[in-house]
C-alpha angles and dihedrals in degrees: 000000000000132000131201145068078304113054090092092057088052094059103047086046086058094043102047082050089057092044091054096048099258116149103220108204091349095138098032136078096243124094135230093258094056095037088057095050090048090061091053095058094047086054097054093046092045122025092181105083104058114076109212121204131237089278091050099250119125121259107155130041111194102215134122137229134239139209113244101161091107092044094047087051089049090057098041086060105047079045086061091043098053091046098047092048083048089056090045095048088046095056106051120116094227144028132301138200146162135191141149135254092277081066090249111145112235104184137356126175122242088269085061092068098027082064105034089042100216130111129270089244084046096060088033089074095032135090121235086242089062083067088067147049154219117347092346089064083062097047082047097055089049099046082057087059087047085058096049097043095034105031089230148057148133149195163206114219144132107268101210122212133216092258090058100260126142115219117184110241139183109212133192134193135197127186110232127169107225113184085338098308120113123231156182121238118172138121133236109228115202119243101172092122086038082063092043093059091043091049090050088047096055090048096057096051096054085054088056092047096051090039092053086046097055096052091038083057092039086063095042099052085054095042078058089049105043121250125227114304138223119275109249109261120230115248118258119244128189120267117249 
């Protein structure tokens, strides 16, 4: 494990504190190889706190111990917190991002590059306005100002992807302070098949429309013409 003119002194450190019932490591995340080499190390920068015996070998370390329960609580639950928000994230239907007021993304879920289809490094060089074209980039980029004056906004606008495709998208945007920066957190929620049943709507109604105009021109053309008219009525006479 450890080399030197010391590696024989380390192990019979490690072994007269088994002997004696010590628990090297035992309520740490470091295991006995590594504990053992950074003894080693601590013994070639200072001699001075191992004690060695009449034959040379070392049999005392001079060191002290320290309480990390609190400290090992602290990180389990920001453990818990950072996997909890990852599932959420995960798990959302649509989208996410976040990025500060420089427009450099700080964080997107999973969803963000599947439907981009570019990489994590990729969007991590790239701006939120490089994921849309022509005058909506513009309405983009001022809805973004929106977010930072107003705390709030949201549209409607074509996400493109990184194989040229336009996918309809409602986006939202929220203004949050995170270590002093301040920042933009929303979701783009797919409508394409919201578009689809307004398309077919509308659709529909023009149908109507032309349907209701062609019958409204059928009975005036015959209204032009003149339509069949009343048989002539017999005069009435006077019974007898």
């Amino acid at each position: 494990l450890a080399g030197g003119e010391y590696a024989d002194q380390c192990a019979d450190l490690v072994l007269a504190a088994q002997q004696q019932g010590d628990e090297i490591g035992a309520d740490s995340d470091i295991a006995l190889a590594q504990f053992v080499e950074q003894v080693f190390h601590h013994m070639r920068e200072c001699d001075d706190v191992v004690a060695l015996d009449h034959a040379g070998r070392a049999h005392r370390m001079l060191g002290s111990m320290q309480d990390i329960s609190a400290y090992k609580q602290a990180l389990a639950a920001v453990t818990r917190e950072r996997d909890f928000s990852d599932a959420v994230l995960n798990s959302l239907p649509g989208i996410f991002y976040l990025y500060d007021e420089q427009l450099r993304f700080i964080r997107w879920n999973p969803r963000f590059a599947q439907v981009s289809g570019y990489t994590d490094s990729e969007i991590a060089h790239m701006s939120p306005l490089d994921f849309f074209a022509g005058k909506e980039r513009a309405v983009i980029e001022s809805r973004i100002r929106d977010v930072f004056t107003h705390g709030f906004a949201d549209v409607e606008a074509e996400f493109v992807t990184k194989d040229g495709r336009r996918l309809p998208h409602y986006f939202t945007g929220s203004l949050i302070h995170i270590d002093g920066r301040r920042c933009l957190i929303g979701m783009g929620t797919d409508i394409s098949e919201k578009r689809k049943l307004q398309e077919q709507f509308l659709r529909a109604q023009r149908l109507e429309s032309i349907g209701m105009l062609a019958a409204g021109a059928r009975l005036h053309r015959r209204d032009v013409r003149g339509g069949p008219r009343e048989p002539a009525r017999a005069p009435l006479t006077p019974g007898p």
